[in-house]
Coordinates of N, CA and C in Angstrom, one line a residue:
X26 N -10.2 -19.6 7.7 CA -9.9 -18.5 6.8 C -8.4 -18.4 6.6
X27 N -8.0 -18.3 5.3 CA -6.6 -18.2 5.0 C -6.1 -16.8 5.2
X28 N -4.9 -16.7 5.8 CA -4.3 -15.4 6.1 C -3.4 -14.9 4.9
X29 N -3.1 -15.9 4.0 CA -2.2 -15.5 2.9 C -2.9 -16.0 1.6
X30 N -2.7 -15.3 0.5 CA -3.2 -15.7 -0.8 C -2.2 -15.3 -1.9
X31 N -2.0 -16.3 -2.8 CA -1.1 -16.1 -4.0 C -2.0 -16.3 -5.2
X32 N -2.1 -15.3 -6.0 CA -3.0 -15.4 -7.2 C -2.2 -15.2 -8.5
X33 N -1.0 -15.6 -8.5 CA -0.1 -15.4 -9.7 C -0.7 -16.1 -10.9
X34 N -1.2 -17.3 -10.8 CA -1.7 -18.0 -12.0 C -3.0 -17.5 -12.5
X35 N -4.0 -17.4 -11.6 CA -5.3 -17.0 -12.0 C -5.4 -15.6 -12.4
X36 N -4.6 -14.7 -11.8 CA -4.7 -13.3 -12.2 C -4.1 -13.0 -13.6
X37 N -3.3 -14.0 -14.1 CA -2.8 -13.8 -15.5 C -3.6 -14.4 -16.6
X38 N -4.9 -14.5 -16.3 CA -5.9 -15.0 -17.3 C -6.9 -13.9 -17.6
X39 N -7.5 -14.0 -18.8 CA -8.5 -13.0 -19.2 C -9.8 -13.1 -18.5
X40 N -10.7 -12.1 -18.8 CA -12.0 -12.1 -18.1 C -12.9 -13.3 -18.2
X41 N -12.7 -14.1 -19.3 CA -13.6 -15.2 -19.5 C -13.0 -16.5 -19.0
X42 N -11.8 -16.5 -18.5 CA -11.0 -17.7 -18.1 C -11.1 -17.9 -16.6
X43 N -11.2 -19.2 -16.2 CA -11.2 -19.6 -14.8 C -12.1 -18.9 -13.9
X44 N -13.3 -18.7 -14.4 CA -14.3 -17.8 -13.7 C -14.7 -18.4 -12.3
X45 N -14.8 -19.7 -12.2 CA -15.2 -20.3 -10.9 C -14.1 -20.1 -9.9
X46 N -12.8 -20.3 -10.4 CA -11.7 -20.1 -9.4 C -11.6 -18.6 -9.0
X47 N -11.9 -17.7 -9.9 CA -11.9 -16.3 -9.6 C -13.0 -16.0 -8.5
X48 N -14.1 -16.5 -8.7 CA -15.2 -16.3 -7.8 C -14.8 -16.8 -6.4
X49 N -14.2 -18.0 -6.4 CA -13.7 -18.6 -5.1 C -12.7 -17.7 -4.4
X50 N -11.8 -17.2 -5.2 CA -10.8 -16.3 -4.6 C -11.4 -15.0 -4.0
X51 N -12.4 -14.5 -4.7 CA -13.1 -13.3 -4.1 C -13.8 -13.6 -2.8
X52 N -14.4 -14.8 -2.7 CA -15.0 -15.2 -1.5 C -14.0 -15.5 -0.4
X53 N -12.8 -15.9 -0.7 CA -11.8 -16.1 0.3 C -11.0 -14.9 0.7
X54 N -11.1 -13.8 0.0 CA -10.3 -12.6 0.2 C -10.5 -11.9 1.5
X55 N -11.8 -11.7 2.0 CA -11.9 -11.0 3.2 C -11.2 -11.6 4.4
X56 N -10.4 -10.8 5.1 CA -9.6 -11.3 6.2 C -8.2 -11.6 5.9
X57 N -7.9 -11.7 4.6 CA -6.5 -12.0 4.2 C -5.6 -10.9 4.6
X58 N -4.4 -11.2 5.1 CA -3.4 -10.2 5.5 C -2.3 -10.1 4.6
X59 N -2.0 -11.1 3.8 CA -0.9 -11.1 2.8 C -1.4 -11.6 1.5
X60 N -1.4 -10.7 0.5 CA -1.9 -11.0 -0.9 C -0.8 -10.7 -1.9
X61 N -0.4 -11.7 -2.6 CA 0.8 -11.6 -3.5 C 0.5 -12.0 -4.9
X62 N 1.3 -11.4 -5.8 CA 1.3 -11.7 -7.2 C -0.1 -11.4 -7.9
X63 N -0.6 -10.2 -7.6 CA -1.8 -9.8 -8.2 C -1.4 -9.1 -9.5
X64 N -1.7 -9.7 -10.7 CA -1.4 -9.1 -12.0 C -2.7 -8.5 -12.5
X65 N -2.7 -7.2 -12.8 CA -3.9 -6.4 -13.0 C -4.3 -6.3 -14.5
X66 N -3.4 -6.5 -15.4 CA -3.6 -6.1 -16.8 C -4.5 -7.1 -17.6
X67 N -4.5 -8.3 -17.2 CA -5.3 -9.3 -17.9 C -6.8 -9.3 -17.7
X68 N -7.1 -9.1 -16.4 CA -8.5 -9.0 -16.0 C -8.7 -7.8 -15.0
X69 N -8.6 -6.6 -15.5 CA -8.6 -5.4 -14.6 C -9.8 -5.4 -13.6
X70 N -11.0 -5.7 -14.1 CA -12.1 -5.6 -13.3 C -12.1 -6.6 -12.1
X71 N -11.7 -7.8 -12.4 CA -11.6 -8.9 -11.3 C -10.5 -8.5 -10.3
X72 N -9.3 -8.1 -10.8 CA -8.2 -7.8 -9.9 C -8.6 -6.6 -9.0
X73 N -9.3 -5.7 -9.5 CA -9.8 -4.5 -8.7 C -10.8 -5.0 -7.7
X74 N -11.7 -5.9 -8.0 CA -12.6 -6.4 -7.1 C -11.9 -7.2 -6.0
X75 N -10.9 -8.0 -6.4 CA -10.1 -8.7 -5.4 C -9.5 -7.8 -4.4
X76 N -8.9 -6.7 -4.9 CA -8.2 -5.8 -4.0 C -9.3 -5.2 -3.0
X77 N -10.5 -4.9 -3.5 CA -11.5 -4.3 -2.7 C -12.0 -5.3 -1.6
X78 N -12.1 -6.5 -2.0 CA -12.5 -7.5 -1.0 C -11.5 -7.7 0.2
X79 N -10.2 -7.6 -0.2 CA -9.2 -7.8 0.8 C -8.7 -6.6 1.5
X80 N -9.1 -5.4 1.0 CA -8.5 -4.1 1.5 C -8.5 -3.9 3.0
X81 N -9.6 -4.2 3.7 CA -9.6 -3.8 5.1 C -8.6 -4.5 6.0
X82 N -8.2 -5.7 5.6 CA -7.3 -6.5 6.4 C -5.9 -6.6 5.9
X83 N -5.6 -6.2 4.7 CA -4.3 -6.4 4.1 C -3.2 -5.6 4.8
X84 N -2.1 -6.3 5.1 CA -0.9 -5.8 5.6 C 0.3 -5.8 4.7
X85 N 0.3 -6.8 3.8 CA 1.4 -7.0 2.8 C 0.7 -7.3 1.5
X86 N 1.3 -6.7 0.4 CA 0.6 -6.8 -0.9 C 1.7 -6.6 -2.0
X87 N 1.6 -7.5 -3.0 CA 2.4 -7.2 -4.3 C 1.4 -7.2 -5.4
X88 N 1.5 -6.1 -6.2 CA 0.5 -5.9 -7.3 C 1.3 -5.4 -8.5
X89 N 1.0 -5.9 -9.7 CA 1.8 -5.6 -10.9 C 0.9 -5.1 -12.0
X90 N 1.5 -4.2 -12.9 CA 0.7 -3.7 -14.0 C -0.6 -3.0 -13.5
X91 N -0.5 -2.3 -12.4 CA -1.6 -1.6 -11.9 C -2.0 -0.5 -12.7
X92 N -3.3 -0.3 -12.9 CA -3.9 0.9 -13.5 C -4.4 1.9 -12.5
X93 N -4.9 3.0 -12.9 CA -5.2 4.1 -12.0 C -6.2 3.6 -10.9
X94 N -7.2 2.9 -11.3 CA -8.2 2.4 -10.3 C -7.6 1.5 -9.2
X95 N -6.6 0.7 -9.7 CA -5.9 -0.2 -8.7 C -5.1 0.7 -7.8
X96 N -4.3 1.6 -8.3 CA -3.5 2.5 -7.5 C -4.3 3.2 -6.4
X97 N -5.4 3.7 -6.8 CA -6.2 4.5 -5.9 C -6.9 3.6 -4.8
X98 N -7.2 2.4 -5.2 CA -7.7 1.4 -4.2 C -6.6 1.1 -3.2
X99 N -5.4 0.8 -3.6 CA -4.3 0.5 -2.7 C -4.0 1.7 -1.8
X100 N -4.1 2.9 -2.4 CA -3.7 4.1 -1.7 C -4.8 4.5 -0.7
X101 N -6.1 4.4 -1.0 CA -7.1 5.0 -0.2 C -7.8 4.0 0.7
X102 N -7.8 2.7 0.5 CA -8.7 1.8 1.1 C -8.0 0.7 1.9
X103 N -6.7 0.8 2.2 CA -6.0 -0.3 2.9 C -5.4 0.3 4.2
X104 N -6.1 0.5 5.3 CA -5.6 1.1 6.4 C -4.5 0.4 7.2
X105 N -4.4 -0.9 7.0 CA -3.4 -1.7 7.7 C -2.1 -2.0 6.9
X106 N -2.1 -1.5 5.6 CA -1.0 -1.9 4.7 C 0.3 -1.4 5.2
X107 N 1.3 -2.2 5.3 CA 2.7 -1.8 5.8 C 3.8 -2.1 4.8
X108 N 3.6 -3.1 4.0 CA 4.6 -3.5 3.0 C 3.9 -3.6 1.6
X109 N 4.5 -3.0 0.6 CA 3.9 -2.9 -0.7 C 4.9 -3.1 -1.8
X110 N 4.7 -4.0 -2.7 CA 5.5 -4.1 -3.9 C 4.6 -3.8 -5.1
X111 N 5.0 -2.8 -5.9 CA 4.0 -2.2 -6.8 C 4.7 -1.9 -8.1
X112 N 4.1 -2.3 -9.2 CA 4.5 -1.8 -10.5 C 3.3 -1.4 -11.3
X113 N 3.5 -0.4 -12.2 CA 2.3 0.1 -12.9 C 2.3 -0.3 -14.4
X114 N 1.2 -0.1 -15.0 CA 1.0 -0.3 -16.4 C 1.5 1.0 -17.0
X115 N 2.8 1.2 -17.2 CA 3.4 2.5 -17.5 C 2.8 3.1 -18.8
X116 N 2.6 2.4 -19.9 CA 2.1 2.9 -21.1 C 0.7 3.5 -21.0
X117 N -0.1 2.8 -20.2 CA -1.5 3.3 -20.0 C -1.6 4.4 -19.0
X118 N -0.6 4.6 -18.1 CA -0.7 5.6 -17.1 C 0.1 6.9 -17.6
X119 N 0.9 6.7 -18.6 CA 1.9 7.8 -19.0 C 1.1 9.0 -19.6
X120 N 0.1 8.8 -20.3 CA -0.6 10.0 -21.0 C -1.1 11.0 -20.0
X121 N -1.7 10.5 -18.9 CA -2.2 11.3 -17.8 C -1.8 10.7 -16.5
X122 N -0.6 10.9 -16.1 CA -0.1 10.3 -14.8 C -0.9 10.7 -13.6
X123 N -1.5 9.7 -12.9 CA -2.3 10.1 -11.7 C -1.3 10.5 -10.6
X124 N -1.8 11.5 -9.8 CA -1.0 11.9 -8.6 C -1.9 11.6 -7.4
X125 N -1.2 10.9 -6.5 CA -1.9 10.4 -5.3 C -1.9 11.5 -4.2
X126 N -3.1 11.6 -3.5 CA -3.1 12.7 -2.5 C -2.5 12.2 -1.2
X127 N -2.5 13.1 -0.2 CA -2.1 12.7 1.1 C -3.0 11.6 1.6
X128 N -2.5 10.8 2.6 CA -3.2 9.6 3.0 C -4.5 10.1 3.7
X129 N -5.6 9.3 3.6 CA -6.8 9.6 4.3 C -6.7 9.4 5.8
X130 N -7.6 10.1 6.5 CA -7.5 10.0 8.0 C -7.7 8.5 8.4
X131 N -6.9 8.1 9.4 CA -6.9 6.8 9.9 C -6.0 5.8 9.2
X132 N -5.3 6.3 8.2 CA -4.4 5.4 7.4 C -3.0 5.7 7.8
X133 N -2.4 4.7 8.4 CA -0.9 4.8 8.7 C -0.2 4.5 7.4
X134 N 1.0 5.1 7.3 CA 1.8 4.9 6.1 C 2.6 3.6 6.0
X135 N 3.1 3.4 4.8 CA 3.9 2.2 4.6 C 5.3 2.3 5.3
X136 N 5.8 1.1 5.7 CA 7.1 1.1 6.2 C 8.1 0.6 5.2
X137 N 7.7 -0.2 4.2 CA 8.5 -0.8 3.2 C 7.8 -0.7 1.9
X138 N 8.6 -0.3 0.8 CA 8.0 -0.1 -0.5 C 9.0 -0.5 -1.6
X139 N 8.5 -1.3 -2.5 CA 9.3 -1.5 -3.8 C 8.4 -1.1 -4.9
X140 N 8.9 -0.1 -5.7 CA 8.1 0.5 -6.7 C 8.9 0.7 -8.0
X141 N 8.2 0.4 -9.2 CA 8.8 0.6 -10.5 C 7.7 0.8 -11.5
X142 N 8.1 1.2 -12.7 CA 7.3 1.4 -13.9 C 6.1 2.2 -13.6
X143 N 6.1 3.2 -12.7 CA 5.1 4.2 -12.6 C 5.6 5.5 -13.2
X144 N 4.8 6.4 -13.7 CA 5.3 7.7 -14.1 C 5.9 8.4 -13.0
X145 N 6.8 9.3 -13.4 CA 7.6 10.0 -12.3 C 6.7 10.8 -11.4
X146 N 5.7 11.5 -11.9 CA 4.8 12.3 -11.0 C 4.0 11.4 -10.1
X147 N 3.6 10.2 -10.5 CA 2.9 9.3 -9.7 C 3.8 8.7 -8.6
X148 N 5.0 8.4 -9.0 CA 6.0 7.8 -8.1 C 6.3 8.9 -7.0
X149 N 6.5 10.1 -7.3 CA 6.8 11.1 -6.3 C 5.6 11.4 -5.4
X150 N 4.4 11.4 -5.9 CA 3.3 11.6 -5.1 C 3.1 10.4 -4.1
X151 N 3.4 9.2 -4.5 CA 3.4 8.1 -3.6 C 4.4 8.2 -2.5
X152 N 5.6 8.6 -2.9 CA 6.7 8.8 -1.9 C 6.3 9.9 -0.9
X153 N 5.8 11.0 -1.4 CA 5.4 12.0 -0.5 C 4.3 11.6 0.5
X154 N 3.4 10.8 0.0 CA 2.3 10.4 0.9 C 2.8 9.5 2.1
X155 N 3.9 8.8 1.9 CA 4.4 7.9 2.9 C 5.7 8.3 3.5
X156 N 6.0 9.6 3.3 CA 7.3 10.1 3.7 C 7.5 10.0 5.2
X157 N 6.5 10.1 6.0 CA 6.7 10.1 7.4 C 6.9 8.8 8.1
X158 N 6.6 7.7 7.3 CA 6.8 6.4 7.9 C 7.7 5.4 7.1
X159 N 8.0 5.7 5.9 CA 8.7 4.8 5.0 C 10.2 4.7 5.5
X160 N 10.5 3.4 5.8 CA 11.9 3.1 6.3 C 12.8 2.5 5.3
X161 N 12.2 1.7 4.4 CA 13.0 1.1 3.3 C 12.3 1.2 2.0
X162 N 13.1 1.7 1.0 CA 12.6 1.9 -0.4 C 13.4 1.2 -1.4
X163 N 12.8 0.3 -2.2 CA 13.4 -0.3 -3.4 C 12.8 0.4 -4.6
X164 N 13.7 1.2 -5.3 CA 13.2 2.0 -6.4 C 13.8 1.5 -7.7
X165 N 13.0 1.2 -8.7 CA 13.5 0.8 -10.0 C 13.8 2.1 -10.8
X166 N 15.0 2.4 -11.0 CA 15.4 3.6 -11.7 C 16.8 3.5 -12.3
X167 N 17.1 4.2 -13.4 CA 18.4 4.1 -14.0 C 19.3 5.2 -13.6
X168 N 20.5 5.1 -14.1 CA 21.5 6.1 -13.9 C 21.3 7.2 -15.0
X169 N 21.9 8.4 -14.8 CA 21.6 9.5 -15.8 C 21.9 9.0 -17.3
X170 N 21.1 9.6 -18.2 CA 21.2 9.3 -19.6 C 20.2 10.0 -20.4
X171 N 19.9 9.6 -21.6 CA 19.1 10.4 -22.5 C 17.7 9.8 -22.6
X172 N 17.5 8.6 -22.1 CA 16.1 7.9 -22.2 C 15.2 8.6 -21.1
X173 N 13.9 8.2 -21.2 CA 12.9 8.7 -20.3 C 12.9 8.0 -19.0
X174 N 12.3 8.6 -18.0 CA 12.1 8.0 -16.7 C 11.2 6.7 -16.9
X175 N 11.5 5.7 -16.2 CA 12.5 5.5 -15.2 C 13.8 4.8 -15.8
X176 N 13.9 4.7 -17.1 CA 15.1 4.1 -17.7 C 16.3 4.8 -17.3
X177 N 16.3 6.1 -17.3 CA 17.4 7.0 -16.8 C 16.8 8.1 -16.0
X178 N 17.7 8.6 -15.1 CA 17.3 9.7 -14.2 C 18.5 10.5 -13.9
X179 N 18.5 11.8 -14.3 CA 19.6 12.7 -14.0 C 19.5 13.5 -12.7
X180 N 18.4 13.5 -12.1 CA 18.2 14.3 -10.9 C 17.5 13.6 -9.8
X181 N 17.9 12.3 -9.6 CA 17.2 11.5 -8.6 C 17.3 12.1 -7.2
X182 N 18.5 12.8 -6.9 CA 18.6 13.4 -5.6 C 17.5 14.5 -5.4
X183 N 17.2 15.2 -6.4 CA 16.2 16.3 -6.3 C 14.8 15.6 -6.0
X184 N 14.5 14.6 -6.8 CA 13.2 13.9 -6.6 C 13.1 13.4 -5.2
X185 N 14.1 12.8 -4.7 CA 14.0 12.2 -3.3 C 14.0 13.3 -2.3
X186 N 14.8 14.4 -2.5 CA 14.8 15.5 -1.5 C 13.4 16.1 -1.4
X187 N 12.8 16.3 -2.6 CA 11.4 16.9 -2.6 C 10.4 16.0 -2.0
X188 N 10.6 14.7 -2.0 CA 9.7 13.8 -1.4 C 9.6 13.8 0.1
X189 N 10.6 14.4 0.7 CA 10.6 14.5 2.2 C 10.7 13.2 3.0
X190 N 11.5 12.3 2.6 CA 11.6 11.0 3.2 C 12.3 11.0 4.5
X191 N 11.6 11.5 5.5 CA 12.3 11.8 6.8 C 12.6 10.5 7.6
X192 N 11.8 9.5 7.4 CA 12.0 8.2 8.1 C 12.9 7.2 7.4
X193 N 13.4 7.5 6.2 CA 14.0 6.5 5.4 C 15.4 6.1 6.0
X194 N 15.6 4.8 6.1 CA 16.9 4.2 6.6 C 17.6 3.4 5.6
X195 N 17.0 3.0 4.5 CA 17.6 2.2 3.5 C 17.0 2.4 2.1
X196 N 17.8 2.7 1.1 CA 17.4 2.9 -0.2 C 18.2 1.9 -1.1
X197 N 17.5 1.1 -1.9 CA 18.1 0.2 -2.9 C 17.6 0.7 -4.3
X198 N 18.6 1.1 -5.1 CA 18.3 1.4 -6.5 C 18.4 0.2 -7.3
X199 N 17.2 -0.3 -7.7 CA 17.2 -1.5 -8.5 C 17.3 -1.2 -10.0
X200 N 18.2 -1.8 -10.7 CA 18.5 -1.5 -12.1 C 17.9 -2.4 -13.1
X201 N 17.2 -3.4 -12.7 CA 16.6 -4.3 -13.7 C 15.7 -3.6 -14.7
X202 N 16.0 -3.7 -15.9 CA 15.3 -3.0 -17.0 C 15.6 -1.6 -17.2
X203 N 16.6 -1.1 -16.4 CA 17.0 0.3 -16.5 C 18.4 0.4 -16.8
X204 N 18.9 1.6 -17.2 CA 20.3 1.8 -17.6 C 21.1 1.8 -16.3
X205 N 22.4 1.3 -16.5 CA 23.3 1.3 -15.4 C 24.7 1.5 -15.9
X206 N 25.4 2.6 -15.5 CA 26.8 2.8 -15.9 C 27.5 3.0 -14.5
X207 N 28.5 2.2 -14.2 CA 29.1 2.3 -12.9 C 29.6 3.7 -12.5
X208 N 30.2 4.4 -13.4 CA 30.7 5.8 -13.0 C 29.6 6.7 -12.6
X209 N 28.6 6.8 -13.5 CA 27.5 7.7 -13.2 C 26.6 7.1 -12.0
X210 N 26.7 5.8 -11.8 CA 26.0 5.3 -10.6 C 26.6 5.7 -9.3
X211 N 27.9 5.7 -9.3 CA 28.7 6.2 -8.1 C 28.4 7.7 -7.8
X212 N 28.3 8.5 -8.9 CA 28.0 9.9 -8.7 C 26.6 10.1 -8.3
X213 N 25.7 9.3 -8.9 CA 24.3 9.4 -8.5 C 24.1 9.1 -7.0
X214 N 24.7 8.0 -6.6 CA 24.5 7.6 -5.2 C 25.1 8.6 -4.2
X215 N 26.2 9.2 -4.6 CA 26.8 10.2 -3.8 C 25.9 11.4 -3.6
X216 N 25.3 11.8 -4.7 CA 24.3 12.9 -4.6 C 23.1 12.6 -3.8
X217 N 22.6 11.4 -3.9 CA 21.5 10.9 -3.0 C 21.9 10.9 -1.6
X218 N 23.1 10.4 -1.3 CA 23.5 10.4 0.1 C 23.6 11.8 0.8
X219 N 23.9 12.7 0.0 CA 24.0 14.1 0.5 C 22.6 14.6 0.9
X220 N 21.6 14.2 0.3 CA 20.2 14.7 0.6 C 19.5 13.7 1.6
X221 N 20.0 12.5 1.7 CA 19.5 11.5 2.6 C 20.6 11.0 3.5
X222 N 21.1 11.9 4.4 CA 22.3 11.5 5.2 C 22.0 10.4 6.2
X223 N 20.8 10.2 6.6 CA 20.5 9.1 7.5 C 20.2 7.8 6.9
X224 N 20.3 7.6 5.6 CA 19.9 6.4 4.9 C 21.1 5.7 4.3
X225 N 21.1 4.4 4.3 CA 22.1 3.6 3.5 C 21.6 3.6 2.1
X226 N 22.5 3.9 1.1 CA 22.1 4.0 -0.3 C 22.9 2.9 -1.1
X227 N 22.2 2.0 -1.7 CA 22.8 0.8 -2.3 C 22.3 0.7 -3.8
X228 N 23.1 0.0 -4.6 CA 22.7 -0.3 -6.0 C 22.7 -1.8 -6.1
X229 N 21.7 -2.3 -6.8 CA 21.5 -3.7 -7.0 C 22.6 -4.3 -7.9
X230 N 23.2 -3.5 -8.7 CA 24.3 -4.0 -9.6 C 25.7 -3.9 -8.9
X231 N 25.9 -2.8 -8.1 CA 27.2 -2.5 -7.6 C 27.4 -3.2 -6.2
X232 N 26.4 -3.4 -5.5 CA 26.5 -3.8 -4.1 C 25.9 -5.2 -3.9
X233 N 26.4 -6.0 -2.9 CA 25.8 -7.3 -2.6 C 24.6 -7.2 -1.8
X234 N 23.5 -6.9 -2.5 CA 22.2 -6.6 -1.9 C 21.3 -7.8 -1.8
X235 N 20.7 -8.0 -0.6 CA 19.7 -9.0 -0.5 C 18.4 -8.3 -0.7
X236 N 17.7 -8.7 -1.8 CA 16.4 -8.0 -2.2 C 15.2 -8.7 -1.5
X237 N 14.6 -8.1 -0.5 CA 13.5 -8.6 0.2 C 12.2 -8.5 -0.7
X238 N 11.3 -9.3 -0.3 CA 9.9 -9.2 -0.9 C 8.9 -9.1 0.2
X239 N 7.7 -8.8 -0.2 CA 6.6 -8.6 0.8 C 6.3 -10.0 1.4

């Protein structure tokens, strides 16, 4: 039984493509502890089934262009998950942003999270759910400006303060695909440090940051 699985190639094909390989991956998924590069948008039904097959044993996961069903599977059905890299299908989630509840009984929270392209309300509900255990957060978000979340954000300190991140020790603001102006970045990080005094606050553009993966 493999303990790791990378589905980058097969998950970026449509429902009628590579069906035998997809069936084989579903059969191999139970017991996997590390599942990476799950792209959800090309074949949403298969990617959801894959997550369900692997859910009980997963400890590390990276999933991209997740839709609401994928988000809820990750949130509700993975009791051992500790590290998560997550991006959402923003356009499809934006009309009615899902809000994630508190964690179900028996589910320990994440220790490490990289998250981007989720609606603001969804992002905040995810942070609140894991506030008691989350030690490192990589958040794709921009500096203040006139564009919508997450391209710009003028009150990041408020969002993070309201999320109650009591265990956080390191925050990396990742600017890929988002606005970044050095002056407002410095001001934004200073505001965040005031509400997260126990955390190191870094910017992927301004600081020499080593960006970890799951």
